[in-house]
JSON list of C-alpha atoms in Angstrom, two decimals:
[
{"chain": "A", "resi": 1, "resn": "UNK", "atom": "CA", "xyz": [-23.24, -1.77, 18.84]},
{"chain": "A", "resi": 2, "resn": "UNK", "atom": "CA", "xyz": [-22.40, -4.97, 17.33]},
{"chain": "A", "resi": 3, "resn": "UNK", "atom": "CA", "xyz": [-19.42, -3.36, 15.34]},
{"chain": "A", "resi": 4, "resn": "UNK", "atom": "CA", "xyz": [-17.82, -2.00, 18.47]},
{"chain": "A", "resi": 5, "resn": "UNK", "atom": "CA", "xyz": [-18.21, -5.27, 19.85]},
{"chain": "A", "resi": 6, "resn": "UNK", "atom": "CA", "xyz": [-14.87, -6.57, 18.74]},
{"chain": "A", "resi": 7, "resn": "UNK", "atom": "CA", "xyz": [-13.45, -3.75, 21.11]},
{"chain": "A", "resi": 8, "resn": "UNK", "atom": "CA", "xyz": [-14.66, -1.90, 23.84]},
{"chain": "A", "resi": 9, "resn": "UNK", "atom": "CA", "xyz": [-13.94, 1.99, 24.50]},
{"chain": "A", "resi": 10, "resn": "UNK", "atom": "CA", "xyz": [-11.34, 1.59, 27.14]},
{"chain": "A", "resi": 11, "resn": "UNK", "atom": "CA", "xyz": [-9.30, -0.87, 24.83]},
{"chain": "A", "resi": 12, "resn": "UNK", "atom": "CA", "xyz": [-9.44, 1.36, 21.87]},
{"chain": "A", "resi": 13, "resn": "UNK", "atom": "CA", "xyz": [-8.31, 4.45, 24.13]},
{"chain": "A", "resi": 14, "resn": "UNK", "atom": "CA", "xyz": [-5.32, 2.34, 25.90]},
{"chain": "A", "resi": 15, "resn": "UNK", "atom": "CA", "xyz": [-4.12, 1.00, 22.61]},
{"chain": "A", "resi": 16, "resn": "UNK", "atom": "CA", "xyz": [-4.55, 4.02, 20.76]},
{"chain": "A", "resi": 17, "resn": "UNK", "atom": "CA", "xyz": [-2.06, 5.72, 23.63]},
{"chain": "A", "resi": 18, "resn": "UNK", "atom": "CA", "xyz": [0.19, 2.59, 22.93]},
{"chain": "A", "resi": 19, "resn": "UNK", "atom": "CA", "xyz": [0.10, 2.93, 19.17]},
{"chain": "A", "resi": 20, "resn": "UNK", "atom": "CA", "xyz": [0.52, 6.99, 18.83]},
{"chain": "A", "resi": 21, "resn": "UNK", "atom": "CA", "xyz": [3.59, 6.59, 20.29]},
{"chain": "A", "resi": 22, "resn": "UNK", "atom": "CA", "xyz": [4.67, 4.11, 17.92]},
{"chain": "A", "resi": 23, "resn": "UNK", "atom": "CA", "xyz": [3.88, 5.91, 14.49]},
{"chain": "A", "resi": 24, "resn": "UNK", "atom": "CA", "xyz": [4.98, 8.88, 13.22]},
{"chain": "A", "resi": 25, "resn": "UNK", "atom": "CA", "xyz": [2.24, 10.95, 11.73]},
{"chain": "A", "resi": 26, "resn": "UNK", "atom": "CA", "xyz": [-1.23, 10.36, 13.58]},
{"chain": "A", "resi": 27, "resn": "UNK", "atom": "CA", "xyz": [-1.65, 12.17, 17.15]},
{"chain": "A", "resi": 28, "resn": "UNK", "atom": "CA", "xyz": [-4.22, 9.76, 19.74]},
{"chain": "A", "resi": 29, "resn": "UNK", "atom": "CA", "xyz": [-7.12, 11.28, 18.60]},
{"chain": "A", "resi": 30, "resn": "UNK", "atom": "CA", "xyz": [-6.36, 10.03, 15.38]},
{"chain": "A", "resi": 31, "resn": "UNK", "atom": "CA", "xyz": [-5.14, 6.92, 16.29]},
{"chain": "A", "resi": 32, "resn": "UNK", "atom": "CA", "xyz": [-8.35, 6.26, 18.46]},
{"chain": "A", "resi": 33, "resn": "UNK", "atom": "CA", "xyz": [-10.52, 7.03, 15.09]},
{"chain": "A", "resi": 34, "resn": "UNK", "atom": "CA", "xyz": [-8.49, 4.78, 13.34]},
{"chain": "A", "resi": 35, "resn": "UNK", "atom": "CA", "xyz": [-8.63, 1.76, 15.97]},
{"chain": "A", "resi": 36, "resn": "UNK", "atom": "CA", "xyz": [-12.72, 2.57, 15.97]},
{"chain": "A", "resi": 37, "resn": "UNK", "atom": "CA", "xyz": [-12.58, 1.94, 12.14]},
{"chain": "A", "resi": 38, "resn": "UNK", "atom": "CA", "xyz": [-10.89, -0.89, 12.20]},
{"chain": "A", "resi": 39, "resn": "UNK", "atom": "CA", "xyz": [-13.26, -2.26, 14.79]},
{"chain": "A", "resi": 40, "resn": "UNK", "atom": "CA", "xyz": [-15.95, -1.34, 12.73]},
{"chain": "A", "resi": 41, "resn": "UNK", "atom": "CA", "xyz": [-14.79, -3.28, 9.80]},
{"chain": "A", "resi": 42, "resn": "UNK", "atom": "CA", "xyz": [-14.23, -6.56, 11.80]},
{"chain": "A", "resi": 43, "resn": "UNK", "atom": "CA", "xyz": [-17.83, -6.42, 12.94]},
{"chain": "A", "resi": 44, "resn": "UNK", "atom": "CA", "xyz": [-18.79, -6.67, 9.12]},
{"chain": "A", "resi": 45, "resn": "UNK", "atom": "CA", "xyz": [-16.56, -9.86, 8.95]},
{"chain": "A", "resi": 46, "resn": "UNK", "atom": "CA", "xyz": [-17.39, -13.23, 9.91]},
{"chain": "A", "resi": 47, "resn": "UNK", "atom": "CA", "xyz": [-16.42, -13.86, 13.78]},
{"chain": "A", "resi": 48, "resn": "UNK", "atom": "CA", "xyz": [-13.73, -16.73, 12.98]},
{"chain": "A", "resi": 49, "resn": "UNK", "atom": "CA", "xyz": [-12.07, -14.26, 10.88]},
{"chain": "A", "resi": 50, "resn": "UNK", "atom": "CA", "xyz": [-12.25, -11.42, 12.88]},
{"chain": "A", "resi": 51, "resn": "UNK", "atom": "CA", "xyz": [-10.35, -12.87, 15.35]},
{"chain": "A", "resi": 52, "resn": "UNK", "atom": "CA", "xyz": [-7.53, -12.96, 13.13]},
{"chain": "A", "resi": 53, "resn": "UNK", "atom": "CA", "xyz": [-7.78, -9.24, 11.84]},
{"chain": "A", "resi": 54, "resn": "UNK", "atom": "CA", "xyz": [-9.12, -7.43, 8.60]},
{"chain": "A", "resi": 55, "resn": "UNK", "atom": "CA", "xyz": [-9.19, -9.83, 5.57]},
{"chain": "A", "resi": 56, "resn": "UNK", "atom": "CA", "xyz": [-8.11, -9.26, 2.36]},
{"chain": "A", "resi": 57, "resn": "UNK", "atom": "CA", "xyz": [-11.85, -8.81, 0.60]},
{"chain": "A", "resi": 58, "resn": "UNK", "atom": "CA", "xyz": [-12.77, -5.85, 3.42]},
{"chain": "A", "resi": 59, "resn": "UNK", "atom": "CA", "xyz": [-9.23, -3.85, 2.72]},
{"chain": "A", "resi": 60, "resn": "UNK", "atom": "CA", "xyz": [-9.77, -4.10, -1.18]},
{"chain": "A", "resi": 61, "resn": "UNK", "atom": "CA", "xyz": [-13.06, -2.97, -0.59]},
{"chain": "A", "resi": 62, "resn": "UNK", "atom": "CA", "xyz": [-11.38, 0.37, 1.30]},
{"chain": "A", "resi": 63, "resn": "UNK", "atom": "CA", "xyz": [-8.61, 0.73, -1.54]},
{"chain": "A", "resi": 64, "resn": "UNK", "atom": "CA", "xyz": [-11.16, 0.69, -4.39]},
{"chain": "A", "resi": 65, "resn": "UNK", "atom": "CA", "xyz": [-14.35, 2.68, -2.28]},
{"chain": "A", "resi": 66, "resn": "UNK", "atom": "CA", "xyz": [-11.91, 5.20, -0.35]},
{"chain": "A", "resi": 67, "resn": "UNK", "atom": "CA", "xyz": [-9.04, 5.47, -2.42]},
{"chain": "A", "resi": 68, "resn": "UNK", "atom": "CA", "xyz": [-9.93, 4.68, -6.10]},
{"chain": "A", "resi": 69, "resn": "UNK", "atom": "CA", "xyz": [-7.66, 1.93, -6.73]},
{"chain": "A", "resi": 70, "resn": "UNK", "atom": "CA", "xyz": [-9.00, -0.48, -9.50]},
{"chain": "A", "resi": 71, "resn": "UNK", "atom": "CA", "xyz": [-6.17, -2.57, -10.39]},
{"chain": "A", "resi": 72, "resn": "UNK", "atom": "CA", "xyz": [-6.34, -5.96, -8.58]},
{"chain": "A", "resi": 73, "resn": "UNK", "atom": "CA", "xyz": [-2.91, -6.81, -8.97]},
{"chain": "A", "resi": 74, "resn": "UNK", "atom": "CA", "xyz": [-1.95, -3.33, -7.30]},
{"chain": "A", "resi": 75, "resn": "UNK", "atom": "CA", "xyz": [-4.58, -3.72, -4.37]},
{"chain": "A", "resi": 76, "resn": "UNK", "atom": "CA", "xyz": [-3.30, -7.61, -3.20]},
{"chain": "A", "resi": 77, "resn": "UNK", "atom": "CA", "xyz": [0.13, -6.22, -2.96]},
{"chain": "A", "resi": 78, "resn": "UNK", "atom": "CA", "xyz": [-0.85, -2.77, -1.82]},
{"chain": "A", "resi": 79, "resn": "UNK", "atom": "CA", "xyz": [-2.50, -5.57, 0.90]},
{"chain": "A", "resi": 80, "resn": "UNK", "atom": "CA", "xyz": [1.08, -7.84, 1.39]},
{"chain": "A", "resi": 81, "resn": "UNK", "atom": "CA", "xyz": [2.54, -4.40, 1.96]},
{"chain": "A", "resi": 82, "resn": "UNK", "atom": "CA", "xyz": [0.59, -3.60, 4.95]},
{"chain": "A", "resi": 83, "resn": "UNK", "atom": "CA", "xyz": [0.74, -7.43, 6.38]},
{"chain": "A", "resi": 84, "resn": "UNK", "atom": "CA", "xyz": [4.08, -7.49, 7.50]},
{"chain": "A", "resi": 85, "resn": "UNK", "atom": "CA", "xyz": [3.85, -10.58, 9.16]},
{"chain": "A", "resi": 86, "resn": "UNK", "atom": "CA", "xyz": [2.72, -12.50, 6.43]},
{"chain": "A", "resi": 87, "resn": "UNK", "atom": "CA", "xyz": [-0.20, -14.07, 8.07]},
{"chain": "A", "resi": 88, "resn": "UNK", "atom": "CA", "xyz": [-2.81, -12.78, 5.34]},
{"chain": "A", "resi": 89, "resn": "UNK", "atom": "CA", "xyz": [-4.76, -10.61, 8.24]},
{"chain": "A", "resi": 90, "resn": "UNK", "atom": "CA", "xyz": [-4.37, -7.17, 8.76]},
{"chain": "A", "resi": 91, "resn": "UNK", "atom": "CA", "xyz": [-3.74, -6.51, 12.46]},
{"chain": "A", "resi": 92, "resn": "UNK", "atom": "CA", "xyz": [-4.69, -3.22, 14.23]},
{"chain": "A", "resi": 93, "resn": "UNK", "atom": "CA", "xyz": [-0.95, -2.41, 14.41]},
{"chain": "A", "resi": 94, "resn": "UNK", "atom": "CA", "xyz": [-0.23, -3.18, 11.17]},
{"chain": "A", "resi": 95, "resn": "UNK", "atom": "CA", "xyz": [-3.53, -0.96, 10.06]},
{"chain": "A", "resi": 96, "resn": "UNK", "atom": "CA", "xyz": [-2.37, 2.02, 11.64]},
{"chain": "A", "resi": 97, "resn": "UNK", "atom": "CA", "xyz": [1.16, 1.65, 10.66]},
{"chain": "A", "resi": 98, "resn": "UNK", "atom": "CA", "xyz": [0.43, 0.92, 7.34]},
{"chain": "A", "resi": 99, "resn": "UNK", "atom": "CA", "xyz": [-2.02, 4.41, 6.61]},
{"chain": "A", "resi": 100, "resn": "UNK", "atom": "CA", "xyz": [0.74, 6.70, 8.66]},
{"chain": "A", "resi": 101, "resn": "UNK", "atom": "CA", "xyz": [2.83, 5.62, 5.73]},
{"chain": "A", "resi": 102, "resn": "UNK", "atom": "CA", "xyz": [-0.21, 5.06, 2.92]},
{"chain": "A", "resi": 103, "resn": "UNK", "atom": "CA", "xyz": [-1.62, 8.49, 3.98]},
{"chain": "A", "resi": 104, "resn": "UNK", "atom": "CA", "xyz": [1.12, 10.68, 5.28]},
{"chain": "A", "resi": 105, "resn": "UNK", "atom": "CA", "xyz": [4.75, 9.33, 5.11]},
{"chain": "A", "resi": 106, "resn": "UNK", "atom": "CA", "xyz": [7.78, 11.17, 3.95]},
{"chain": "A", "resi": 107, "resn": "UNK", "atom": "CA", "xyz": [9.24, 10.83, 0.95]},
{"chain": "A", "resi": 108, "resn": "UNK", "atom": "CA", "xyz": [12.02, 7.83, 2.35]},
{"chain": "A", "resi": 109, "resn": "UNK", "atom": "CA", "xyz": [9.01, 5.95, 4.02]},
{"chain": "A", "resi": 110, "resn": "UNK", "atom": "CA", "xyz": [7.26, 6.22, 0.83]},
{"chain": "A", "resi": 111, "resn": "UNK", "atom": "CA", "xyz": [9.73, 5.05, -1.25]},
{"chain": "A", "resi": 112, "resn": "UNK", "atom": "CA", "xyz": [9.65, 1.84, 1.03]},
{"chain": "A", "resi": 113, "resn": "UNK", "atom": "CA", "xyz": [6.24, 1.26, 0.81]},
{"chain": "A", "resi": 114, "resn": "UNK", "atom": "CA", "xyz": [6.42, 1.71, -2.87]},
{"chain": "A", "resi": 115, "resn": "UNK", "atom": "CA", "xyz": [9.38, -0.72, -3.46]},
{"chain": "A", "resi": 116, "resn": "UNK", "atom": "CA", "xyz": [7.81, -3.30, -1.13]},
{"chain": "A", "resi": 117, "resn": "UNK", "atom": "CA", "xyz": [4.00, -2.78, -3.21]},
{"chain": "A", "resi": 118, "resn": "UNK", "atom": "CA", "xyz": [6.17, -3.64, -6.59]},
{"chain": "A", "resi": 119, "resn": "UNK", "atom": "CA", "xyz": [8.48, -6.34, -5.32]},
{"chain": "A", "resi": 120, "resn": "UNK", "atom": "CA", "xyz": [5.87, -9.01, -6.16]},
{"chain": "A", "resi": 121, "resn": "UNK", "atom": "CA", "xyz": [7.98, -12.02, -5.41]},
{"chain": "A", "resi": 122, "resn": "UNK", "atom": "CA", "xyz": [9.50, -10.50, -2.42]},
{"chain": "A", "resi": 123, "resn": "UNK", "atom": "CA", "xyz": [12.77, -11.54, -3.36]},
{"chain": "A", "resi": 124, "resn": "UNK", "atom": "CA", "xyz": [14.06, -7.98, -2.55]},
{"chain": "A", "resi": 125, "resn": "UNK", "atom": "CA", "xyz": [14.42, -6.87, -6.58]},
{"chain": "A", "resi": 126, "resn": "UNK", "atom": "CA", "xyz": [11.85, -5.41, -9.00]},
{"chain": "A", "resi": 127, "resn": "UNK", "atom": "CA", "xyz": [12.97, -7.97, -11.93]},
{"chain": "A", "resi": 128, "resn": "UNK", "atom": "CA", "xyz": [11.93, -7.17, -15.57]},
{"chain": "A", "resi": 129, "resn": "UNK", "atom": "CA", "xyz": [9.30, -10.00, -15.46]},
{"chain": "A", "resi": 130, "resn": "UNK", "atom": "CA", "xyz": [7.34, -7.87, -12.64]},
{"chain": "A", "resi": 131, "resn": "UNK", "atom": "CA", "xyz": [7.75, -4.50, -14.42]},
{"chain": "A", "resi": 132, "resn": "UNK", "atom": "CA", "xyz": [5.65, -6.09, -17.40]},
{"chain": "A", "resi": 133, "resn": "UNK", "atom": "CA", "xyz": [3.26, -7.75, -15.43]},
{"chain": "A", "resi": 134, "resn": "UNK", "atom": "CA", "xyz": [2.45, -4.41, -13.31]},
{"chain": "A", "resi": 135, "resn": "UNK", "atom": "CA", "xyz": [2.72, -2.16, -16.69]},
{"chain": "A", "resi": 136, "resn": "UNK", "atom": "CA", "xyz": [0.37, -4.34, -18.68]},
{"chain": "A", "resi": 137, "resn": "UNK", "atom": "CA", "xyz": [-2.19, -4.40, -15.77]},
{"chain": "A", "resi": 138, "resn": "UNK", "atom": "CA", "xyz": [-1.76, -0.55, -15.44]},
{"chain": "A", "resi": 139, "resn": "UNK", "atom": "CA", "xyz": [-1.29, 1.28, -18.69]},
{"chain": "A", "resi": 140, "resn": "UNK", "atom": "CA", "xyz": [-4.35, 1.85, -20.90]},
{"chain": "A", "resi": 141, "resn": "UNK", "atom": "CA", "xyz": [-4.60, -0.38, -24.31]},
{"chain": "A", "resi": 142, "resn": "UNK", "atom": "CA", "xyz": [-5.48, 1.41, -27.04]},
{"chain": "A", "resi": 143, "resn": "UNK", "atom": "CA", "xyz": [-7.66, -0.62, -29.81]},
{"chain": "A", "resi": 144, "resn": "UNK", "atom": "CA", "xyz": [-5.19, 0.57, -32.27]},
{"chain": "A", "resi": 145, "resn": "UNK", "atom": "CA", "xyz": [-2.08, -0.69, -31.43]},
{"chain": "A", "resi": 146, "resn": "UNK", "atom": "CA", "xyz": [-1.04, -4.02, -32.93]},
{"chain": "A", "resi": 147, "resn": "UNK", "atom": "CA", "xyz": [1.02, -5.28, -30.41]},
{"chain": "A", "resi": 148, "resn": "UNK", "atom": "CA", "xyz": [0.69, -3.47, -27.21]},
{"chain": "A", "resi": 149, "resn": "UNK", "atom": "CA", "xyz": [2.95, -5.73, -25.08]},
{"chain": "A", "resi": 150, "resn": "UNK", "atom": "CA", "xyz": [5.84, -4.78, -27.60]},
{"chain": "A", "resi": 151, "resn": "UNK", "atom": "CA", "xyz": [5.21, -1.22, -26.33]},
{"chain": "A", "resi": 152, "resn": "UNK", "atom": "CA", "xyz": [5.26, -2.16, -23.05]},
{"chain": "A", "resi": 153, "resn": "UNK", "atom": "CA", "xyz": [8.49, -4.00, -23.16]},
{"chain": "A", "resi": 154, "resn": "UNK", "atom": "CA", "xyz": [9.82, -1.04, -24.46]},
{"chain": "A", "resi": 155, "resn": "UNK", "atom": "CA", "xyz": [8.79, 1.30, -21.31]},
{"chain": "A", "resi": 156, "resn": "UNK", "atom": "CA", "xyz": [10.46, -1.36, -19.26]},
{"chain": "A", "resi": 157, "resn": "UNK", "atom": "CA", "xyz": [13.89, -1.39, -21.01]},
{"chain": "A", "resi": 158, "resn": "UNK", "atom": "CA", "xyz": [13.52, 2.04, -20.45]},
{"chain": "A", "resi": 159, "resn": "UNK", "atom": "CA", "xyz": [12.78, 2.01, -16.57]},
{"chain": "A", "resi": 160, "resn": "UNK", "atom": "CA", "xyz": [16.02, -0.38, -16.38]},
{"chain": "A", "resi": 161, "resn": "UNK", "atom": "CA", "xyz": [18.12, 1.52, -18.20]},
{"chain": "A", "resi": 162, "resn": "UNK", "atom": "CA", "xyz": [17.11, 4.53, -15.93]},
{"chain": "A", "resi": 163, "resn": "UNK", "atom": "CA", "xyz": [16.76, 2.44, -12.59]},
{"chain": "A", "resi": 164, "resn": "UNK", "atom": "CA", "xyz": [19.42, -0.25, -12.92]},
{"chain": "A", "resi": 165, "resn": "UNK", "atom": "CA", "xyz": [22.32, 1.54, -11.15]},
{"chain": "A", "resi": 166, "resn": "UNK", "atom": "CA", "xyz": [24.36, -1.41, -10.91]},
{"chain": "A", "resi": 167, "resn": "UNK", "atom": "CA", "xyz": [23.72, -2.69, -14.09]},
{"chain": "A", "resi": 168, "resn": "UNK", "atom": "CA", "xyz": [22.47, -6.33, -13.15]},
{"chain": "A", "resi": 169, "resn": "UNK", "atom": "CA", "xyz": [19.11, -6.41, -14.92]},
{"chain": "A", "resi": 170, "resn": "UNK", "atom": "CA", "xyz": [17.00, -6.10, -11.84]},
{"chain": "A", "resi": 171, "resn": "UNK", "atom": "CA", "xyz": [15.96, -2.84, -9.76]},
{"chain": "A", "resi": 172, "resn": "UNK", "atom": "CA", "xyz": [16.97, -3.27, -5.82]},
{"chain": "A", "resi": 173, "resn": "UNK", "atom": "CA", "xyz": [15.80, -1.03, -3.11]},
{"chain": "A", "resi": 174, "resn": "UNK", "atom": "CA", "xyz": [19.13, 1.10, -3.35]},
{"chain": "A", "resi": 175, "resn": "UNK", "atom": "CA", "xyz": [18.81, 1.52, -7.17]},
{"chain": "A", "resi": 176, "resn": "UNK", "atom": "CA", "xyz": [14.94, 2.41, -6.50]},
{"chain": "A", "resi": 177, "resn": "UNK", "atom": "CA", "xyz": [15.76, 4.63, -3.62]},
{"chain": "A", "resi": 178, "resn": "UNK", "atom": "CA", "xyz": [18.82, 6.83, -5.72]},
{"chain": "A", "resi": 179, "resn": "UNK", "atom": "CA", "xyz": [16.23, 7.09, -9.04]},
{"chain": "A", "resi": 180, "resn": "UNK", "atom": "CA", "xyz": [12.85, 8.20, -7.12]},
{"chain": "A", "resi": 181, "resn": "UNK", "atom": "CA", "xyz": [15.08, 10.87, -4.70]},
{"chain": "A", "resi": 182, "resn": "UNK", "atom": "CA", "xyz": [16.71, 12.28, -8.26]},
{"chain": "A", "resi": 183, "resn": "UNK", "atom": "CA", "xyz": [13.34, 12.31, -9.85]},
{"chain": "A", "resi": 184, "resn": "UNK", "atom": "CA", "xyz": [10.42, 12.08, -7.46]},
{"chain": "A", "resi": 185, "resn": "UNK", "atom": "CA", "xyz": [7.48, 11.74, -10.01]},
{"chain": "A", "resi": 186, "resn": "UNK", "atom": "CA", "xyz": [8.98, 8.37, -10.69]},
{"chain": "A", "resi": 187, "resn": "UNK", "atom": "CA", "xyz": [7.74, 7.24, -7.24]},
{"chain": "A", "resi": 188, "resn": "UNK", "atom": "CA", "xyz": [4.77, 5.01, -8.27]},
{"chain": "A", "resi": 189, "resn": "UNK", "atom": "CA", "xyz": [6.74, 4.12, -12.03]},
{"chain": "A", "resi": 190, "resn": "UNK", "atom": "CA", "xyz": [4.80, 0.59, -12.13]},
{"chain": "A", "resi": 191, "resn": "UNK", "atom": "CA", "xyz": [1.42, 2.06, -11.19]},
{"chain": "A", "resi": 192, "resn": "UNK", "atom": "CA", "xyz": [-0.61, 3.56, -8.62]},
{"chain": "A", "resi": 193, "resn": "UNK", "atom": "CA", "xyz": [-0.19, 2.35, -5.11]},
{"chain": "A", "resi": 194, "resn": "UNK", "atom": "CA", "xyz": [-0.66, 5.75, -2.87]},
{"chain": "A", "resi": 195, "resn": "UNK", "atom": "CA", "xyz": [-3.20, 7.92, -2.47]},
{"chain": "A", "resi": 196, "resn": "UNK", "atom": "CA", "xyz": [-3.43, 11.16, -4.39]},
{"chain": "A", "resi": 197, "resn": "UNK", "atom": "CA", "xyz": [-2.83, 14.47, -2.79]},
{"chain": "A", "resi": 198, "resn": "UNK", "atom": "CA", "xyz": [-6.02, 15.68, -2.17]},
{"chain": "A", "resi": 199, "resn": "UNK", "atom": "CA", "xyz": [-6.62, 12.61, 0.00]},
{"chain": "A", "resi": 200, "resn": "UNK", "atom": "CA", "xyz": [-3.56, 13.06, 2.01]},
{"chain": "A", "resi": 201, "resn": "UNK", "atom": "CA", "xyz": [-4.43, 16.33, 2.93]},
{"chain": "A", "resi": 202, "resn": "UNK", "atom": "CA", "xyz": [-7.83, 15.31, 3.87]},
{"chain": "A", "resi": 203, "resn": "UNK", "atom": "CA", "xyz": [-6.98, 12.38, 5.64]},
{"chain": "A", "resi": 204, "resn": "UNK", "atom": "CA", "xyz": [-8.62, 13.07, 9.00]},
{"chain": "A", "resi": 205, "resn": "UNK", "atom": "CA", "xyz": [-12.08, 12.48, 7.05]},
{"chain": "A", "resi": 206, "resn": "UNK", "atom": "CA", "xyz": [-11.55, 9.03, 8.95]},
{"chain": "A", "resi": 207, "resn": "UNK", "atom": "CA", "xyz": [-12.39, 11.00, 12.26]},
{"chain": "A", "resi": 208, "resn": "UNK", "atom": "CA", "xyz": [-15.33, 13.28, 11.06]}
]
């Protein structure tokens, strides 16, 4: 009962009716399930925080416990990609819209999502420095490597050569989109920021 206090049943049904018309990939029943889950997560937060929405700590717990994400930088960046209004909380609308792309998005939607995640500074480009930072965190280092950073720098240069179509030393959205549409496997080139296919297919586990 306490977890459901944040939103009563009628409000959830009305909200689901509205949101399922705004997102592409969830029907009303699924949207209602996601809103109930959101309400339950809010019930675990302090009342002061719950009034604003889902906080970073709760959201990171979901990414880690449900989707197996472990990279701190990537989890923070996924949080920012969900948090469209940049108020450091995820609203119920941002929650449903974000999961729609995260779990079931079409390729175009996932390209935009991944680019937003990798664009750490929010300036519309993935820079050499950002690539280096993300790959340092996501690649497994071998203890025998004398200077692993050199190997990562080489990978960054290869990535730039592959993706930087206008040769300006950084990757724009159009650069990234063209590259991924040519080679889909490069969608998560700079770190895992989407669930694996198994989770996508069984995403209705939220409603069980």
